Amino acid sequence: MEEIWSGLLRAFELIITLDPEVVGITARSLYISLASVFLASLIDIPVGAMIESREFWGKRNVISLIHTLYSLPTVTVGLLVYLILSRNGPLGSLEILYTPAGMVLGQVILITPIMIGLTITALGEVSPQVKDTAKSLGASELQIMITTIKEVRSAMLASVLLGFGRALSEVGVAMMIGGNIRGYTRVLTTAISLETAMGNLELSMALGIILLSISLLVNLVMNRLQGR
Amino acid sequence: MSWNILNQFLLLMTVAAVCFLPGAADDSTLKIATTSSLYDTGLLEMLAQNFSEEYNVTVQIPTHSGTGIAISDGERGNVDMLIIHDKKRELRFVQDGHGLERRCLAYNYFYLVGPKEDPAGVKGMNVTRALKIIREKGMVDPEKVKFVSRGDESGTHSKEKSLWQSAGYNYSEINSSGQWYIDAGSPMGATLIMANEKSAYALADMSTFMAFKSKLDLVPFVEGGSDMLNVYVAIALNPEKHPGVNCDLAVKFINFLVSDEGQKFIADYGIEQYGQPIFFAARGNCSLIGCQAEECAVPATATCKE
């Protein structure tokens, strides 16, 4: 018990004094996850909206496949992307294995099912009248899409935040694709894993507290949004 | 909830994405795959730092949990060089054309460590005898006598397997012989911490054990001896097999490691912190540690050609 208390104390010290390593790792974590969620939003919201608004053969199967992939294991994505980005793999010539760019690619793949799925669900709640009205006013398909997305913007933002949370807290992709290189691809989760394995529990706890605080913050914002 | 917040959020994300530059490797970046001992003790990072300051380059160490994974990363051409410790696999790696040549850098010894109380009573025995006793007593009373294995195809794990073989056992037989044998699947430091928690025996390299000693209640029972020798070797990837690897910088770094400066740094490392060296320089001990003269030559004989 004493170890935990003294560890916590040291952890807070590291946070309050803005220890450069802790700050660096936190900033890198935020920035990689934000980049992932941004790119994922650019792809997934339009794709989700398209799936939702169109009728096609097998649509229900596609949606149920997307729901299944919500729980896509991070290490499986890590392995897949590792094989693809390896120098002798199909995208090896990009040379982005063990770089932040590679991590972003992995995280985009990881959170895509959730973001597409939640987009579909959110847009499904828009009353058909909204679309009909927009259509009757002569809106193009893109304009209709934007109008309906605006209708459910808080649900959309919630899906973005959920994707962000998953990207921030995952360790499989970050470890396997990033390689946990100090000062380059080391993020909160991989640093916690490494420091714990090395027995540096105070630093681990400090990073854990930060990770938890960010998740808490994201959750609070999300609850506010859903409470409307 | 307003549209405004969403706009601000999107703006923030755009800024993040714009700031974000994919850092593709270039001529001044060297990527190394290595074992956990060289990384966890901090030695390789210090050497890399000295090298990168002197030559104004960037050194990255993305793989640092064991020889097995380091070799598989090398076979895929994901790094520019390896620093590992498993002679058999090193020779095969070079023979298969993946690497240029073995260069002997440093050595130390494996330790058989265990709880102070020595529940199996192996103090003073040689390593094969000690392992035999641990197995026998562990099978009788797995609550009292346990052994934690790296179990991760690392160099230390390879060594452990060959020691079991010298003790007269087939490894697969050991690995499935009961609860006394714990297959951790973890790097060296994590394995030692687990052995400590479980009051178990383990095979460890000297340097990691020294670095973790203050956090452990384990003591070494068998230390030293030619059958516990642990030799660290650097291999630059062969650009003929893996076009695009940074062979020139890898050879430069290896030459730095075997230079007077590098060898002295290795030999002195840890004295201040642990009161004794945790690695020995290969220079001058080449035949003692089973390396050929050309494997210790300065500078390298092999050259990079695509």
PDB file of C-alpha atoms in Angstrom, chain A:
ATOM      1  CA  MET A   1       0.000   0.000   0.000  1.00  0.00           C
ATOM      2  CA  GLU A   2       2.857   2.320   0.869  1.00  0.00           C
ATOM      3  CA  GLU A   3       4.296   1.818  -2.595  1.00  0.00           C
ATOM      4  CA  ILE A   4       1.047   3.000  -4.167  1.00  0.00           C
ATOM      5  CA  TRP A   5       0.867   6.135  -1.990  1.00  0.00           C
ATOM      6  CA  SER A   6       4.469   7.157  -2.519  1.00  0.00           C
ATOM      7  CA  GLY A   7       4.028   6.358  -6.203  1.00  0.00           C
ATOM      8  CA  LEU A   8       0.926   8.538  -6.406  1.00  0.00           C
ATOM      9  CA  LEU A   9       2.711  11.366  -4.649  1.00  0.00           C
ATOM     10  CA  ARG A  10       5.640  11.196  -7.047  1.00  0.00           C
ATOM     11  CA  ALA A  11       3.199  10.901  -9.938  1.00  0.00           C
ATOM     12  CA  PHE A  12       1.471  14.152  -8.981  1.00  0.00           C
ATOM     13  CA  GLU A  13       4.860  15.778  -8.548  1.00  0.00           C
ATOM     14  CA  LEU A  14       5.796  14.762 -12.096  1.00  0.00           C
ATOM     15  CA  ILE A  15       2.528  16.192 -13.423  1.00  0.00           C
ATOM     16  CA  ILE A  16       2.522  19.438 -11.425  1.00  0.00           C
ATOM     17  CA  THR A  17       6.157  20.274 -12.185  1.00  0.00           C
ATOM     18  CA  LEU A  18       5.416  19.622 -15.873  1.00  0.00           C
ATOM     19  CA  ASP A  19       8.167  17.042 -16.206  1.00  0.00           C
ATOM     20  CA  PRO A  20       9.360  17.428 -19.816  1.00  0.00           C
ATOM     21  CA  GLU A  21       9.173  13.716 -20.558  1.00  0.00           C
ATOM     22  CA  VAL A  22       5.628  13.428 -19.218  1.00  0.00           C
ATOM     23  CA  VAL A  23       4.532  16.541 -21.103  1.00  0.00           C
ATOM     24  CA  GLY A  24       6.189  15.344 -24.307  1.00  0.00           C
ATOM     25  CA  ILE A  25       4.566  11.937 -24.187  1.00  0.00           C
ATOM     26  CA  THR A  26       1.154  13.437 -23.409  1.00  0.00           C
ATOM     27  CA  ALA A  27       1.364  15.981 -26.213  1.00  0.00           C
ATOM     28  CA  ARG A  28       2.445  13.294 -28.681  1.00  0.00           C
ATOM     29  CA  SER A  29      -0.406  11.041 -27.613  1.00  0.00           C
ATOM     30  CA  LEU A  30      -2.981  13.788 -28.064  1.00  0.00           C
ATOM     31  CA  TYR A  31      -1.624  14.864 -31.372  1.00  0.00           C
ATOM     32  CA  ILE A  32      -1.422  11.407 -32.922  1.00  0.00           C
ATOM     33  CA  SER A  33      -4.905  10.489 -31.722  1.00  0.00           C
ATOM     34  CA  LEU A  34      -6.344  13.819 -32.884  1.00  0.00           C
ATOM     35  CA  ALA A  35      -4.770  13.369 -36.305  1.00  0.00           C
ATOM     36  CA  SER A  36      -6.238   9.842 -36.462  1.00  0.00           C
ATOM     37  CA  VAL A  37      -9.710  10.921 -35.491  1.00  0.00           C
ATOM     38  CA  PHE A  38      -9.576  13.865 -37.880  1.00  0.00           C
ATOM     39  CA  LEU A  39      -8.620  11.728 -40.854  1.00  0.00           C
ATOM     40  CA  ALA A  40     -11.105   9.060 -39.807  1.00  0.00           C
ATOM     41  CA  SER A  41     -13.880  11.686 -39.619  1.00  0.00           C
ATOM     42  CA  LEU A  42     -13.093  12.901 -43.120  1.00  0.00           C
ATOM     43  CA  ILE A  43     -13.543   9.388 -44.439  1.00  0.00           C
ATOM     44  CA  ASP A  44     -16.087   7.833 -42.137  1.00  0.00           C
ATOM     45  CA  ILE A  45     -18.778  10.496 -41.820  1.00  0.00           C
ATOM     46  CA  PRO A  46     -19.366  10.747 -45.593  1.00  0.00           C
ATOM     47  CA  VAL A  47     -19.159   6.955 -45.981  1.00  0.00           C
ATOM     48  CA  GLY A  48     -21.585   6.462 -43.094  1.00  0.00           C
ATOM     49  CA  ALA A  49     -23.956   9.051 -44.537  1.00  0.00           C
ATOM     50  CA  MET A  50     -23.805   7.385 -47.939  1.00  0.00           C
ATOM     51  CA  ILE A  51     -24.557   3.935 -46.541  1.00  0.00           C
ATOM     52  CA  GLU A  52     -27.415   5.369 -44.513  1.00  0.00           C
ATOM     53  CA  SER A  53     -29.031   7.336 -47.311  1.00  0.00           C
ATOM     54  CA  ARG A  54     -28.890   4.716 -50.045  1.00  0.00           C
ATOM     55  CA  GLU A  55     -30.682   1.455 -50.484  1.00  0.00           C
ATOM     56  CA  PHE A  56     -28.595  -1.357 -51.890  1.00  0.00           C
ATOM     57  CA  TRP A  57     -28.451  -5.119 -51.867  1.00  0.00           C
ATOM     58  CA  GLY A  58     -26.833  -6.505 -48.719  1.00  0.00           C
ATOM     59  CA  LYS A  59     -27.092  -3.239 -46.808  1.00  0.00           C
ATOM     60  CA  ARG A  60     -28.190  -4.982 -43.619  1.00  0.00           C
ATOM     61  CA  ASN A  61     -25.247  -7.372 -43.809  1.00  0.00           C
ATOM     62  CA  VAL A  62     -22.851  -4.512 -44.335  1.00  0.00           C
ATOM     63  CA  ILE A  63     -24.215  -2.737 -41.271  1.00  0.00           C
ATOM     64  CA  SER A  64     -24.055  -5.855 -39.158  1.00  0.00           C
ATOM     65  CA  LEU A  65     -20.456  -6.434 -40.305  1.00  0.00           C
ATOM     66  CA  ILE A  66     -19.605  -2.886 -39.258  1.00  0.00           C
ATOM     67  CA  HIS A  67     -21.171  -3.509 -35.853  1.00  0.00           C
ATOM     68  CA  THR A  68     -19.126  -6.695 -35.483  1.00  0.00           C
ATOM     69  CA  LEU A  69     -15.947  -4.764 -36.201  1.00  0.00           C
ATOM     70  CA  TYR A  70     -16.651  -2.374 -33.295  1.00  0.00           C
ATOM     71  CA  SER A  71     -14.652  -4.748 -31.157  1.00  0.00           C
ATOM     72  CA  LEU A  72     -11.846  -5.163 -33.676  1.00  0.00           C
ATOM     73  CA  PRO A  73      -8.867  -6.171 -31.502  1.00  0.00           C
ATOM     74  CA  THR A  74      -6.135  -3.559 -31.553  1.00  0.00           C
ATOM     75  CA  VAL A  75      -3.364  -6.149 -31.817  1.00  0.00           C
ATOM     76  CA  THR A  76      -5.002  -7.657 -34.910  1.00  0.00           C
ATOM     77  CA  VAL A  77      -5.015  -4.261 -36.588  1.00  0.00           C
ATOM     78  CA  GLY A  78      -1.446  -3.805 -35.375  1.00  0.00           C
ATOM     79  CA  LEU A  79      -0.337  -7.070 -36.941  1.00  0.00           C
ATOM     80  CA  LEU A  80      -2.165  -6.391 -40.204  1.00  0.00           C
ATOM     81  CA  VAL A  81      -0.731  -2.906 -40.596  1.00  0.00           C
ATOM     82  CA  TYR A  82       2.736  -4.146 -39.568  1.00  0.00           C
ATOM     83  CA  LEU A  83       2.660  -6.709 -42.380  1.00  0.00           C
ATOM     84  CA  ILE A  84       1.415  -4.136 -44.885  1.00  0.00           C
ATOM     85  CA  LEU A  85       3.985  -1.497 -43.906  1.00  0.00           C
ATOM     86  CA  SER A  86       6.977  -3.833 -43.553  1.00  0.00           C
ATOM     87  CA  ARG A  87       9.664  -3.021 -46.075  1.00  0.00           C
ATOM     88  CA  ASN A  88       8.868  -6.173 -48.016  1.00  0.00           C
ATOM     89  CA  GLY A  89       5.105  -5.687 -47.590  1.00  0.00           C
ATOM     90  CA  PRO A  90       2.712  -4.105 -50.127  1.00  0.00           C
ATOM     91  CA  LEU A  91       3.119  -0.548 -48.794  1.00  0.00           C
ATOM     92  CA  GLY A  92       6.725  -0.971 -47.655  1.00  0.00           C
ATOM     93  CA  SER A  93       7.940   1.662 -50.079  1.00  0.00           C
ATOM     94  CA  LEU A  94       6.143   4.356 -48.070  1.00  0.00           C
ATOM     95  CA  GLU A  95       8.662   3.712 -45.278  1.00  0.00           C
ATOM     96  CA  ILE A  96       6.250   4.696 -42.548  1.00  0.00           C
ATOM     97  CA  LEU A  97       6.622   1.684 -40.264  1.00  0.00           C
ATOM     98  CA  TYR A  98       7.839   2.893 -36.851  1.00  0.00           C
ATOM     99  CA  THR A  99       6.713   6.457 -37.532  1.00  0.00           C
ATOM    100  CA  PRO A 100       3.785   8.508 -36.191  1.00  0.00           C
ATOM    101  CA  ALA A 101       2.266   8.426 -39.697  1.00  0.00           C
ATOM    102  CA  GLY A 102       2.117   4.633 -39.513  1.00  0.00           C
ATOM    103  CA  MET A 103       0.438   4.825 -36.121  1.00  0.00           C
ATOM    104  CA  VAL A 104      -2.178   7.201 -37.507  1.00  0.00           C
ATOM    105  CA  LEU A 105      -2.915   4.799 -40.361  1.00  0.00           C
ATOM    106  CA  GLY A 106      -3.395   1.952 -37.886  1.00  0.00           C
ATOM    107  CA  GLN A 107      -5.625   3.997 -35.611  1.00  0.00           C
ATOM    108  CA  VAL A 108      -7.742   5.219 -38.508  1.00  0.00           C
ATOM    109  CA  ILE A 109      -8.401   1.584 -39.462  1.00  0.00           C
ATOM    110  CA  LEU A 110      -9.099   0.744 -35.838  1.00  0.00           C
ATOM    111  CA  ILE A 111     -11.732   3.432 -35.228  1.00  0.00           C
ATOM    112  CA  THR A 112     -13.326   3.436 -38.668  1.00  0.00           C
ATOM    113  CA  PRO A 113     -15.986   0.789 -37.914  1.00  0.00           C
ATOM    114  CA  ILE A 114     -17.181   2.631 -34.787  1.00  0.00           C
ATOM    115  CA  MET A 115     -17.308   5.978 -36.507  1.00  0.00           C
ATOM    116  CA  ILE A 116     -19.133   4.697 -39.586  1.00  0.00           C
ATOM    117  CA  GLY A 117     -21.507   2.678 -37.430  1.00  0.00           C
ATOM    118  CA  LEU A 118     -22.364   5.552 -35.101  1.00  0.00           C
ATOM    119  CA  THR A 119     -22.805   7.890 -38.067  1.00  0.00           C
ATOM    120  CA  ILE A 120     -25.340   5.487 -39.565  1.00  0.00           C
ATOM    121  CA  THR A 121     -27.194   5.175 -36.266  1.00  0.00           C
ATOM    122  CA  ALA A 122     -27.222   8.939 -35.689  1.00  0.00           C
ATOM    123  CA  LEU A 123     -28.468   9.753 -39.183  1.00  0.00           C
ATOM    124  CA  GLY A 124     -31.140   7.056 -38.892  1.00  0.00           C
ATOM    125  CA  GLU A 125     -32.764   9.180 -36.218  1.00  0.00           C
ATOM    126  CA  VAL A 126     -33.220  12.181 -38.460  1.00  0.00           C
ATOM    127  CA  SER A 127     -36.860  12.535 -39.370  1.00  0.00           C
ATOM    128  CA  PRO A 128     -37.458  11.794 -43.071  1.00  0.00           C
ATOM    129  CA  GLN A 129     -39.272  15.097 -43.311  1.00  0.00           C
ATOM    130  CA  VAL A 130     -35.989  16.926 -43.017  1.00  0.00           C
ATOM    131  CA  LYS A 131     -34.660  15.192 -46.092  1.00  0.00           C
ATOM    132  CA  ASP A 132     -37.913  15.576 -47.986  1.00  0.00           C
ATOM    133  CA  THR A 133     -38.072  19.263 -47.189  1.00  0.00           C
ATOM    134  CA  ALA A 134     -34.491  19.784 -48.274  1.00  0.00           C
ATOM    135  CA  LYS A 135     -35.140  17.860 -51.453  1.00  0.00           C
ATOM    136  CA  SER A 136     -38.291  19.813 -52.257  1.00  0.00           C
ATOM    137  CA  LEU A 137     -36.295  23.015 -51.848  1.00  0.00           C
ATOM    138  CA  GLY A 138     -33.984  21.717 -54.563  1.00  0.00           C
ATOM    139  CA  ALA A 139     -30.993  20.634 -52.475  1.00  0.00           C
ATOM    140  CA  SER A 140     -28.338  18.465 -54.044  1.00  0.00           C
ATOM    141  CA  GLU A 141     -27.387  15.120 -52.485  1.00  0.00           C
ATOM    142  CA  LEU A 142     -24.371  16.684 -50.790  1.00  0.00           C
ATOM    143  CA  GLN A 143     -26.488  19.520 -49.424  1.00  0.00           C
ATOM    144  CA  ILE A 144     -29.020  17.045 -48.088  1.00  0.00           C
ATOM    145  CA  MET A 145     -26.228  15.112 -46.436  1.00  0.00           C
ATOM    146  CA  ILE A 146     -24.876  18.226 -44.765  1.00  0.00           C
ATOM    147  CA  THR A 147     -28.328  19.265 -43.620  1.00  0.00           C
ATOM    148  CA  THR A 148     -29.059  15.903 -42.027  1.00  0.00           C
ATOM    149  CA  ILE A 149     -25.635  15.764 -40.354  1.00  0.00           C
ATOM    150  CA  LYS A 150     -26.279  19.206 -38.874  1.00  0.00           C
ATOM    151  CA  GLU A 151     -29.562  17.908 -37.470  1.00  0.00           C
ATOM    152  CA  VAL A 152     -27.746  15.374 -35.321  1.00  0.00           C
ATOM    153  CA  ARG A 153     -24.507  17.201 -34.736  1.00  0.00           C
ATOM    154  CA  SER A 154     -24.280  16.346 -31.048  1.00  0.00           C
ATOM    155  CA  ALA A 155     -24.590  12.628 -31.795  1.00  0.00           C
ATOM    156  CA  MET A 156     -21.975  13.055 -34.528  1.00  0.00           C
ATOM    157  CA  LEU A 157     -19.615  14.804 -32.149  1.00  0.00           C
ATOM    158  CA  ALA A 158     -20.181  12.019 -29.639  1.00  0.00           C
ATOM    159  CA  SER A 159     -19.083   9.498 -32.240  1.00  0.00           C
ATOM    160  CA  VAL A 160     -15.964  11.544 -32.974  1.00  0.00           C
ATOM    161  CA  LEU A 161     -15.162  11.695 -29.271  1.00  0.00           C
ATOM    162  CA  LEU A 162     -15.673   7.964 -28.911  1.00  0.00           C
ATOM    163  CA  GLY A 163     -13.260   7.370 -31.794  1.00  0.00           C
ATOM    164  CA  PHE A 164     -10.797   9.726 -30.163  1.00  0.00           C
ATOM    165  CA  GLY A 165     -11.075   7.876 -26.862  1.00  0.00           C
ATOM    166  CA  ARG A 166     -10.436   4.543 -28.510  1.00  0.00           C
ATOM    167  CA  ALA A 167      -7.433   5.860 -30.469  1.00  0.00           C
ATOM    168  CA  LEU A 168      -5.963   7.478 -27.367  1.00  0.00           C
ATOM    169  CA  SER A 169      -6.305   4.458 -25.115  1.00  0.00           C
ATOM    170  CA  GLU A 170      -5.289   1.656 -27.463  1.00  0.00           C
ATOM    171  CA  VAL A 171      -1.874   0.071 -27.092  1.00  0.00           C
ATOM    172  CA  GLY A 172      -1.680  -2.644 -29.779  1.00  0.00           C
ATOM    173  CA  VAL A 173      -1.285  -0.434 -32.844  1.00  0.00           C
ATOM    174  CA  ALA A 174       0.855   2.120 -31.023  1.00  0.00           C
ATOM    175  CA  MET A 175       3.293  -0.551 -29.861  1.00  0.00           C
ATOM    176  CA  MET A 176       3.469  -2.677 -33.011  1.00  0.00           C
ATOM    177  CA  ILE A 177       3.441   0.119 -35.588  1.00  0.00           C
ATOM    178  CA  GLY A 178       5.060   2.908 -33.587  1.00  0.00           C
ATOM    179  CA  GLY A 179       7.742   0.782 -31.950  1.00  0.00           C
ATOM    180  CA  ASN A 180       7.664   2.917 -28.782  1.00  0.00           C
ATOM    181  CA  ILE A 181      10.663   5.007 -29.880  1.00  0.00           C
ATOM    182  CA  ARG A 182      11.582   7.508 -27.201  1.00  0.00           C
ATOM    183  CA  GLY A 183      10.782  11.073 -28.212  1.00  0.00           C
ATOM    184  CA  TYR A 184       9.251   9.985 -31.524  1.00  0.00           C
ATOM    185  CA  THR A 185       6.541   7.359 -31.270  1.00  0.00           C
ATOM    186  CA  ARG A 186       6.325   6.840 -27.520  1.00  0.00           C
ATOM    187  CA  VAL A 187       2.785   7.646 -26.383  1.00  0.00           C
ATOM    188  CA  LEU A 188       0.942   7.366 -23.066  1.00  0.00           C
ATOM    189  CA  THR A 189      -0.134   3.750 -23.404  1.00  0.00           C
ATOM    190  CA  THR A 190       3.158   2.360 -24.710  1.00  0.00           C
ATOM    191  CA  ALA A 191       5.122   4.348 -22.142  1.00  0.00           C
ATOM    192  CA  ILE A 192       2.962   2.937 -19.328  1.00  0.00           C
ATOM    193  CA  SER A 193       3.520  -0.562 -20.633  1.00  0.00           C
ATOM    194  CA  LEU A 194       7.301  -0.078 -20.916  1.00  0.00           C
ATOM    195  CA  GLU A 195       7.819   1.738 -17.633  1.00  0.00           C
ATOM    196  CA  THR A 196       5.767  -0.838 -15.735  1.00  0.00           C
ATOM    197  CA  ALA A 197       7.827  -3.639 -17.261  1.00  0.00           C
ATOM    198  CA  MET A 198      10.971  -1.801 -16.194  1.00  0.00           C
ATOM    199  CA  GLY A 199       9.658  -1.351 -12.662  1.00  0.00           C
ATOM    200  CA  ASN A 200       9.398   2.466 -12.887  1.00  0.00           C
ATOM    201  CA  LEU A 201       5.973   2.554 -11.332  1.00  0.00           C
ATOM    202  CA  GLU A 202       5.854   6.269 -10.425  1.00  0.00           C
ATOM    203  CA  LEU A 203       6.259   7.378 -13.996  1.00  0.00           C
ATOM    204  CA  SER A 204       3.714   4.750 -15.059  1.00  0.00           C
ATOM    205  CA  MET A 205       1.234   6.030 -12.512  1.00  0.00           C
ATOM    206  CA  ALA A 206       1.740   9.645 -13.542  1.00  0.00           C
ATOM    207  CA  LEU A 207       1.059   8.734 -17.161  1.00  0.00           C
ATOM    208  CA  GLY A 208      -1.889   6.574 -16.120  1.00  0.00           C
ATOM    209  CA  ILE A 209      -3.437   9.457 -14.185  1.00  0.00           C
ATOM    210  CA  ILE A 210      -3.079  11.729 -17.207  1.00  0.00           C
ATOM    211  CA  LEU A 211      -4.632   9.133 -19.516  1.00  0.00           C
ATOM    212  CA  LEU A 212      -7.507   8.646 -17.108  1.00  0.00           C
ATOM    213  CA  SER A 213      -8.037  12.410 -16.777  1.00  0.00           C
ATOM    214  CA  ILE A 214      -8.226  12.867 -20.521  1.00  0.00           C
ATOM    215  CA  SER A 215     -10.697   9.982 -20.829  1.00  0.00           C
ATOM    216  CA  LEU A 216     -12.750  11.472 -18.022  1.00  0.00           C
ATOM    217  CA  LEU A 217     -12.806  14.849 -19.732  1.00  0.00           C
ATOM    218  CA  VAL A 218     -13.881  13.300 -23.031  1.00  0.00           C
ATOM    219  CA  ASN A 219     -16.598  11.402 -21.225  1.00  0.00           C
ATOM    220  CA  LEU A 220     -17.895  14.492 -19.459  1.00  0.00           C
ATOM    221  CA  VAL A 221     -18.132  16.363 -22.747  1.00  0.00           C
ATOM    222  CA  MET A 222     -19.893  13.392 -24.296  1.00  0.00           C
ATOM    223  CA  ASN A 223     -22.413  13.176 -21.443  1.00  0.00           C
ATOM    224  CA  ARG A 224     -23.156  16.883 -21.746  1.00  0.00           C
ATOM    225  CA  LEU A 225     -23.778  16.410 -25.455  1.00  0.00           C
ATOM    226  CA  GLN A 226     -26.030  13.423 -25.024  1.00  0.00           C
ATOM    227  CA  GLY A 227     -27.919  15.084 -22.192  1.00  0.00           C
ATOM    228  CA  ARG A 228     -28.643  17.873 -24.697  1.00  0.00           C
TER     229      ARG A 228
END
